[in-house]
Amino acid sequence: MKKTASTNQLCLILIIFTVSLKLSVLPALTCDYAGNNAYIVSLIALAFDFLLTLAIIIIMQKIPQKSFYELLSETLSKTVAKIIYIFLLLYFFCKLLITLLELHDYYIVALFEHLNPFFFIISLMFLLLYLFNCEFRTIGRMIEILFWPLALGISFTLIYPISEVEIVNLFPILKEGLYPITNGLLKTSFAYGDYMILFMLMGNIKYSKKATKKILLYLSTILGFVFNFYVIFVGTFGDTAVNQSLALSELPLNNPYPTTIGRLEWLTIIMWTAILLIQVALLGICCTSSAKTIFNLSDKKIPTIVIIVILTLLYLPTYLKLEGAIKVATSPIFTSIANAFQILCIVLLYVGYFVLKQKDKQINKFKLGGKDVRYNQKNVS
């Protein structure tokens, strides 16, 4: 029996997937490319993600029992489906590695002056051995339990610094034309495209009544939160925003209540650590599920072990080199391939759906034709 996640769990998974890579390293990186127009870059990218998420959700609900692999296999070919899933595996694996490096950097800034790499890797990998073998429903249930503490902890990053925002830091708009905006959109696109997880969730969701409205409500709320974060970040730091390498750690410190925030900062640290770990788990499940589908395996134990080993081998040479990983992720080749693949998946989703619809029409027409023939034969006799 297929273990399906609920609509509420889908909404919460999308929320975690949306915020995890956008509130730490990305704000300063966006400011590096777009200056004080970084919040405009964020607004445009989030709007694109919202529209494309809606486009995917519409098709998902029309064929709730079919996975993306099944759709591609039935309408195109198994070869095409396997190729797409190989690229999905690589896509999620790259995001997984970046998230792990970001988690380490956050620990260094927020908790430790020095963190033994072997202790960090070994302890983390044992945890991931369990998490990567879980189902989306399991992670969804965990998010349901932790959601309000997570939301409360992250909310403090906006509540306290808001009085320090200077509106003048948000202007002028488009002083250097459209190039900084378009360049920022391209360079930071690796942190967006959160709708890609929906391709892995296809066929694994039990939709409730008014599911679309609920999903869009949750999604628009979290996208609004992220946009406000960027507005407050740019408004607070202005020209120095580009130097705030880990925004989520720096923003709460820039407030008029240092004593209070000194106590409450621990809540943000704990909650953000939990969010990054959940994101790592979700990306790992995407990788192991892709590998399981590609090689037609009965479970995810072997893919989990292999991916953990590869992660460990890659993590050691890239240790303390998040900047190197970001440099690759923002390169023109990487961003072009990633963006093209995202669009290709959506195109294939719609092509597969319409081909499937045409096949169903032909089958129904044939069945109706057969009934008519039998009916006429009976009348003639």
Short mmCIF file of C-alpha atoms in Angstrom, two decimals, residues 22-35 38 188 229-230 233-234 237-248 250 326:
data_model
loop_
_atom_site.label_atom_id
_atom_site.label_comp_id
_atom_site.label_asym_id
_atom_site.label_seq_id
_atom_site.Cartn_x
_atom_site.Cartn_y
_atom_site.Cartn_z
CA LYS A 22 16.88 31.88 1.30
CA LEU A 23 17.49 33.37 4.74
CA SER A 24 21.14 32.67 5.43
CA VAL A 25 23.73 33.07 2.67
CA LEU A 26 21.43 34.16 -0.15
CA PRO A 27 20.48 37.71 1.03
CA ALA A 28 24.08 38.98 1.03
CA LEU A 29 24.77 37.14 -2.22
CA THR A 30 21.75 38.79 -3.86
CA CYS A 31 22.92 42.19 -2.60
CA ASP A 32 26.31 41.51 -4.18
CA TYR A 33 24.67 41.20 -7.60
CA ALA A 34 21.73 43.61 -7.31
CA GLY A 35 22.75 46.07 -4.58
CA ALA A 38 18.01 42.71 -3.85
CA THR A 188 20.75 33.21 -7.44
CA PHE A 229 12.81 39.39 5.32
CA TYR A 230 14.69 40.78 2.31
CA PHE A 233 17.55 43.00 5.63
CA VAL A 234 18.28 45.61 2.94
CA PHE A 237 22.04 47.18 6.59
CA GLY A 238 21.87 49.27 3.41
CA ASP A 239 25.21 49.33 1.56
CA THR A 240 26.82 47.05 4.16
CA ALA A 241 24.28 44.24 3.54
CA VAL A 242 26.69 42.55 1.14
CA ASN A 243 29.09 41.98 4.07
CA GLN A 244 26.51 40.15 6.22
CA SER A 245 27.42 36.67 5.01
CA LEU A 246 24.87 34.85 7.19
CA ALA A 247 21.81 37.09 7.31
CA LEU A 248 19.83 35.03 9.79
CA GLU A 250 23.36 39.01 11.75
CA ILE A 326 28.34 28.86 -4.22
#
